[in-house]
Amino acid sequence: MKEKVIAANFKMNKINSEIAGYFNVFLNNLNEFKNTVQKDPFADSEIIFAPPFTSLAETFRIISSYSGNISLASQNIYHENKGAYTGEISLDMIKSCGCAYAIVGHSERRNIFKEDDELISKKIKAIYCSENIVPILCVGENLKVREKGLQEDFVGKQLEKNLAPVREIVLDNPVPLVIAYEPVWAIGTGMPIKPEDGENMHKFIYKFIKSDFPEVDLRVIYGGSVTGANIETLMGMPHIDGVLVGGASLDPVSFSDICKSAVK
Ligand code: PGA
């Protein structure tokens, strides 16, 4: 995996006909920026887009013609291959649309759609048992847990439960894994984590995962009210490898600004 990961999560926003216009602006901004510098500023970075399922193919069509490190992610998957699972989307389906990543366990899936740790762990297992998809596993505590200072304990348990069934696979293998640390109280609230607090949690996640799985190719990215105003300080933290951006990724100018600042 590339050193830095800058991901956009469109959530349930944008219809197909809005995608081309978005990328027209986004890619132009990126190209203009690239032309002002000598070395490709994004050479060590990967920009990932997670549009709704309905726009995966259209997004892939557009990013495929761009010569840069831009990849596609699904916002969710179901762990079964095929069958009578109305409304669900399998790994083969997202692969056929060009996805290289899959977000799993986003707090909105956990809270609104009641996905529990067991289901999330099945999804992670399905990803590692298939090929060519990298999981972006989201974890993070709610405000009550943070106020009690129990965030490490909480996130540690989430990681333990969500990764338990893939122990054998991940143990001595350099498989890629992205953890998105997204404190629930920071998502969509305009209240991002303090960079030092984020650094502490990311350090904890690194230590936690690496002590169990020393070989894993790990990136720990932060999500929760990331904007152009805080991206540089967040990315300045040694254990913050990237960001997962929701609201501020919906506007191509603001997201291209975030991408540019992330690689400064
Ligand atoms: P936000 O969302 O940037 O709007 O806070 C982040 C996320 O949910 O991934």
CSV table of C-alpha atoms and ligand atoms in Angstrom, one decimal:
chain,number,residue,atom,x,y,z
A,1,MET,CA,0.0,0.0,0.0
A,2,LYS,CA,1.0,3.6,-0.5
A,3,GLU,CA,2.3,5.5,2.5
A,4,LYS,CA,-0.7,7.9,2.8
A,5,VAL,CA,-4.3,7.1,2.3
A,6,ILE,CA,-6.8,9.9,1.6
A,7,ALA,CA,-10.3,8.5,1.3
A,8,ALA,CA,-13.7,10.1,0.4
A,9,ASN,CA,-16.9,8.6,1.8
A,10,PHE,CA,-19.8,10.0,-0.2
A,11,LYS,CA,-22.3,8.1,2.0
A,12,MET,CA,-25.8,8.3,0.5
A,13,ASN,CA,-25.1,11.3,-1.6
A,14,LYS,CA,-24.8,11.9,-5.4
A,15,ILE,CA,-26.6,10.4,-8.2
A,16,ASN,CA,-24.9,9.0,-11.2
A,17,SER,CA,-25.3,12.1,-13.4
A,18,GLU,CA,-23.4,14.2,-10.7
A,19,ILE,CA,-20.3,12.0,-10.8
A,20,ALA,CA,-18.8,13.2,-14.1
A,21,GLY,CA,-19.1,16.9,-13.1
A,22,TYR,CA,-17.6,16.2,-9.7
A,23,PHE,CA,-14.5,14.5,-11.2
A,24,ASN,CA,-14.1,17.1,-13.9
A,25,VAL,CA,-13.5,19.7,-11.2
A,26,PHE,CA,-11.6,17.4,-8.9
A,27,LEU,CA,-9.2,16.0,-11.4
A,28,ASN,CA,-8.6,19.5,-13.0
A,29,ASN,CA,-7.6,20.9,-9.6
A,30,LEU,CA,-5.3,17.9,-8.9
A,31,ASN,CA,-3.7,18.3,-12.4
A,32,GLU,CA,-3.2,22.1,-11.9
A,33,PHE,CA,-1.5,21.4,-8.6
A,34,LYS,CA,0.7,18.7,-10.1
A,35,ASN,CA,1.8,21.1,-12.8
A,36,THR,CA,3.1,23.6,-10.3
A,37,VAL,CA,5.6,21.1,-8.8
A,38,GLN,CA,8.4,19.0,-10.2
A,39,LYS,CA,7.9,15.6,-8.6
A,40,ASP,CA,4.4,14.0,-8.5
A,41,PRO,CA,3.2,15.1,-5.0
A,42,PHE,CA,0.9,12.1,-4.9
A,43,ALA,CA,3.5,9.5,-5.7
A,44,ASP,CA,3.4,8.1,-2.2
A,45,SER,CA,-0.3,8.5,-1.7
A,46,GLU,CA,-3.5,6.8,-2.6
A,47,ILE,CA,-6.7,8.7,-3.0
A,48,ILE,CA,-9.8,6.5,-2.6
A,49,PHE,CA,-13.4,7.2,-3.5
A,50,ALA,CA,-16.3,5.4,-1.9
A,51,PRO,CA,-19.4,6.6,-3.8
A,52,PRO,CA,-22.8,4.9,-3.4
A,53,PHE,CA,-23.0,1.4,-5.1
A,54,THR,CA,-25.0,2.9,-7.9
A,55,SER,CA,-22.1,5.1,-8.9
A,56,LEU,CA,-19.2,2.6,-8.5
A,57,ALA,CA,-19.1,1.7,-12.2
A,58,GLU,CA,-19.3,5.3,-13.4
A,59,THR,CA,-16.7,6.4,-10.9
A,60,PHE,CA,-14.4,3.6,-12.0
A,61,ARG,CA,-14.8,4.5,-15.7
A,62,ILE,CA,-13.6,8.1,-14.9
A,63,ILE,CA,-10.8,7.3,-12.6
A,64,SER,CA,-9.4,4.6,-14.9
A,65,SER,CA,-8.5,7.2,-17.4
A,66,TYR,CA,-6.6,9.2,-14.9
A,67,SER,CA,-2.9,8.4,-14.5
A,68,GLY,CA,-2.5,8.7,-10.8
A,69,ASN,CA,-3.1,6.6,-7.7
A,70,ILE,CA,-6.9,6.8,-7.4
A,71,SER,CA,-8.8,3.8,-6.3
A,72,LEU,CA,-12.4,2.8,-5.7
A,73,ALA,CA,-14.0,1.5,-2.5
A,74,SER,CA,-17.4,0.2,-1.6
A,75,GLN,CA,-19.1,1.6,1.5
A,76,ASN,CA,-20.1,-1.8,2.6
A,77,ILE,CA,-20.3,-5.5,1.5
A,78,TYR,CA,-22.1,-8.6,2.5
A,79,HIS,CA,-20.1,-11.6,3.4
A,80,GLU,CA,-22.0,-14.3,1.4
A,81,ASN,CA,-21.0,-14.9,-2.2
A,82,LYS,CA,-24.5,-15.0,-3.7
A,83,GLY,CA,-28.0,-16.1,-3.0
A,84,ALA,CA,-31.2,-15.0,-1.4
A,85,TYR,CA,-30.0,-11.9,0.4
A,86,THR,CA,-32.3,-9.1,-0.9
A,87,GLY,CA,-30.6,-5.8,-1.0
A,88,GLU,CA,-27.1,-7.0,-0.3
A,89,ILE,CA,-23.9,-6.7,-2.4
A,90,SER,CA,-21.2,-9.3,-2.6
A,91,LEU,CA,-17.4,-9.0,-2.9
A,92,ASP,CA,-17.6,-10.3,-6.5
A,93,MET,CA,-20.1,-7.6,-7.4
A,94,ILE,CA,-17.9,-4.8,-6.1
A,95,LYS,CA,-14.9,-6.3,-7.7
A,96,SER,CA,-16.7,-6.4,-11.0
A,97,CYS,CA,-17.3,-2.6,-10.6
A,98,GLY,CA,-13.6,-2.0,-10.1
A,99,CYS,CA,-13.3,-1.7,-6.3
A,100,ALA,CA,-9.9,-2.4,-4.7
A,101,TYR,CA,-11.1,-1.5,-1.1
A,102,ALA,CA,-14.2,-2.1,1.0
A,103,ILE,CA,-15.3,-0.1,4.0
A,104,VAL,CA,-16.5,-2.3,6.8
A,105,GLY,CA,-18.1,-1.5,10.1
A,106,HIS,CA,-18.7,2.2,9.6
A,107,SER,CA,-20.3,3.6,12.7
A,108,GLU,CA,-23.5,4.4,10.7
A,109,ARG,CA,-23.7,0.7,9.8
A,110,ARG,CA,-23.1,-0.2,13.4
A,111,ASN,CA,-25.6,2.3,14.9
A,112,ILE,CA,-28.3,2.8,12.4
A,113,PHE,CA,-28.3,-0.6,10.8
A,114,LYS,CA,-27.4,-2.5,14.0
A,115,GLU,CA,-24.4,-4.3,12.5
A,116,ASP,CA,-22.7,-6.1,15.4
A,117,ASP,CA,-19.1,-7.1,15.9
A,118,GLU,CA,-19.9,-10.7,14.8
A,119,LEU,CA,-21.4,-9.6,11.5
A,120,ILE,CA,-18.5,-7.2,10.9
A,121,SER,CA,-16.0,-10.0,11.6
A,122,LYS,CA,-17.7,-12.2,9.0
A,123,LYS,CA,-17.3,-9.4,6.5
A,124,ILE,CA,-13.6,-9.0,7.3
A,125,LYS,CA,-13.1,-12.8,7.0
A,126,ALA,CA,-14.9,-12.9,3.6
A,127,ILE,CA,-12.6,-10.1,2.4
A,128,TYR,CA,-9.4,-12.0,3.4
A,129,CYS,CA,-10.7,-15.2,2.0
A,130,SER,CA,-11.3,-13.6,-1.3
A,131,GLU,CA,-8.7,-11.8,-3.3
A,132,ASN,CA,-7.8,-8.3,-4.4
A,133,ILE,CA,-9.9,-6.3,-1.9
A,134,VAL,CA,-8.3,-4.4,1.1
A,135,PRO,CA,-10.6,-3.9,4.1
A,136,ILE,CA,-11.0,-0.4,5.6
A,137,LEU,CA,-12.2,-1.4,9.1
A,138,CYS,CA,-13.8,1.5,11.0
A,139,VAL,CA,-13.7,1.6,14.8
A,140,GLY,CA,-14.3,4.3,17.3
A,141,GLU,CA,-15.9,5.1,20.6
A,142,ASN,CA,-18.9,7.2,21.4
A,143,LEU,CA,-19.0,10.3,23.6
A,144,LYS,CA,-19.9,8.5,26.8
A,145,VAL,CA,-17.0,6.2,26.4
A,146,ARG,CA,-14.6,9.1,25.7
A,147,GLU,CA,-15.9,11.1,28.7
A,148,LYS,CA,-15.0,8.1,30.9
A,149,GLY,CA,-11.6,7.9,29.3
A,150,LEU,CA,-12.3,4.3,28.2
A,151,GLN,CA,-11.6,4.8,24.5
A,152,GLU,CA,-8.6,2.5,24.3
A,153,ASP,CA,-10.3,-0.3,26.0
A,154,PHE,CA,-13.4,0.1,23.8
A,155,VAL,CA,-11.5,0.3,20.5
A,156,GLY,CA,-9.2,-2.5,21.6
A,157,LYS,CA,-12.2,-4.7,22.1
A,158,GLN,CA,-13.7,-3.8,18.7
A,159,LEU,CA,-10.4,-4.6,17.0
A,160,GLU,CA,-10.1,-7.9,18.9
A,161,LYS,CA,-13.6,-9.0,18.0
A,162,ASN,CA,-13.6,-7.8,14.4
A,163,LEU,CA,-10.3,-9.4,13.6
A,164,ALA,CA,-10.6,-12.6,15.6
A,165,PRO,CA,-11.7,-14.9,12.7
A,166,VAL,CA,-8.9,-13.8,10.5
A,167,ARG,CA,-6.1,-14.4,13.1
A,168,GLU,CA,-4.6,-17.3,11.2
A,169,ILE,CA,-4.7,-15.5,7.9
A,170,VAL,CA,-3.2,-12.2,9.2
A,171,LEU,CA,-0.8,-13.7,11.7
A,172,ASP,CA,2.4,-14.2,9.7
A,173,ASN,CA,1.3,-12.7,6.4
A,174,PRO,CA,2.0,-9.2,5.1
A,175,VAL,CA,-1.7,-8.7,4.2
A,176,PRO,CA,-2.8,-5.1,3.8
A,177,LEU,CA,-5.2,-3.6,6.4
A,178,VAL,CA,-6.5,-0.1,6.8
A,179,ILE,CA,-8.0,0.8,10.2
A,180,ALA,CA,-10.1,4.0,10.1
A,181,TYR,CA,-10.3,5.4,13.6
A,182,GLU,CA,-13.5,7.4,13.7
A,183,PRO,CA,-14.7,8.5,17.1
A,184,VAL,CA,-18.5,8.6,16.7
A,185,TRP,CA,-18.8,12.0,18.5
A,186,ALA,CA,-16.6,13.6,15.8
A,187,ILE,CA,-18.4,12.2,12.7
A,188,GLY,CA,-20.5,14.9,11.0
A,189,THR,CA,-20.4,17.2,14.1
A,190,GLY,CA,-17.8,19.7,13.1
A,191,MET,CA,-15.9,18.7,16.2
A,192,PRO,CA,-12.8,16.9,15.1
A,193,ILE,CA,-10.5,15.2,17.6
A,194,LYS,CA,-7.6,17.2,18.9
A,195,PRO,CA,-4.6,16.2,16.9
A,196,GLU,CA,-2.6,15.0,20.0
A,197,ASP,CA,-5.6,12.9,21.1
A,198,GLY,CA,-5.8,11.5,17.6
A,199,GLU,CA,-2.1,10.7,17.7
A,200,ASN,CA,-2.5,8.9,21.0
A,201,MET,CA,-5.3,6.7,19.7
A,202,HIS,CA,-3.5,5.9,16.5
A,203,LYS,CA,-0.4,5.0,18.4
A,204,PHE,CA,-2.5,2.7,20.6
A,205,ILE,CA,-4.1,1.1,17.5
A,206,TYR,CA,-0.6,0.6,15.9
A,207,LYS,CA,0.7,-1.0,19.0
A,208,PHE,CA,-2.4,-3.2,19.5
A,209,ILE,CA,-2.4,-4.6,16.0
A,210,LYS,CA,1.3,-4.9,15.5
A,211,SER,CA,1.8,-6.8,18.8
A,212,ASP,CA,-0.7,-9.4,17.5
A,213,PHE,CA,0.1,-9.2,13.8
A,214,PRO,CA,3.7,-8.0,13.3
A,215,GLU,CA,3.7,-8.6,9.6
A,216,VAL,CA,0.5,-6.9,8.6
A,217,ASP,CA,0.9,-4.0,6.1
A,218,LEU,CA,-1.0,-1.5,8.3
A,219,ARG,CA,-2.3,2.1,7.7
A,220,VAL,CA,-4.3,3.8,10.4
A,221,ILE,CA,-6.4,6.7,9.1
A,222,TYR,CA,-8.5,9.2,11.0
A,223,GLY,CA,-12.1,10.2,10.2
A,224,GLY,CA,-14.5,12.6,11.8
A,225,SER,CA,-15.0,16.3,10.7
A,226,VAL,CA,-11.9,16.4,8.6
A,227,THR,CA,-11.8,19.7,6.6
A,228,GLY,CA,-9.3,21.9,4.9
A,229,ALA,CA,-8.8,23.7,8.2
A,230,ASN,CA,-7.5,20.7,10.2
A,231,ILE,CA,-6.0,18.3,7.6
A,232,GLU,CA,-2.4,19.6,7.8
A,233,THR,CA,-2.2,19.4,11.6
A,234,LEU,CA,-3.8,15.9,11.6
A,235,MET,CA,-1.4,14.7,8.9
A,236,GLY,CA,1.5,16.2,10.8
A,237,MET,CA,1.0,13.5,13.5
A,238,PRO,CA,3.4,10.6,13.1
A,239,HIS,CA,0.9,7.8,13.5
A,240,ILE,CA,-1.9,9.4,11.4
A,241,ASP,CA,-1.4,7.8,7.9
A,242,GLY,CA,-4.3,9.4,6.3
A,243,VAL,CA,-8.0,10.4,6.5
A,244,LEU,CA,-11.5,9.3,5.8
A,245,VAL,CA,-13.5,12.3,4.8
A,246,GLY,CA,-17.3,12.4,4.7
A,247,GLY,CA,-19.0,15.8,4.5
A,248,ALA,CA,-16.0,17.7,3.2
A,249,SER,CA,-15.5,15.2,0.3
A,250,LEU,CA,-18.8,16.0,-1.3
A,251,ASP,CA,-17.5,19.3,-2.8
A,252,PRO,CA,-14.7,18.6,-5.4
A,253,VAL,CA,-12.9,21.8,-4.6
A,254,SER,CA,-12.8,21.2,-0.9
A,255,PHE,CA,-11.8,17.6,-1.3
A,256,SER,CA,-9.1,18.4,-3.8
A,257,ASP,CA,-7.8,21.1,-1.3
A,258,ILE,CA,-7.7,18.4,1.4
A,259,CYS,CA,-5.8,16.1,-0.9
A,260,LYS,CA,-3.3,18.8,-1.7
A,261,SER,CA,-2.8,19.7,1.9
A,262,ALA,CA,-2.5,16.1,3.0
A,263,VAL,CA,0.6,15.6,0.9
A,264,LYS,CA,2.4,18.9,1.7
B,1,PGA,P1,-17.4,13.4,8.3
B,1,PGA,O1,-17.6,11.8,8.2
B,1,PGA,O2,-16.1,13.8,7.6
B,1,PGA,O3,-18.6,14.0,7.7
B,1,PGA,O4,-17.3,13.7,9.8
B,1,PGA,C1,-16.6,10.9,8.3
B,1,PGA,C2,-17.1,9.5,8.1
B,1,PGA,O5,-18.2,9.2,8.5
B,1,PGA,O6,-16.4,8.7,7.5
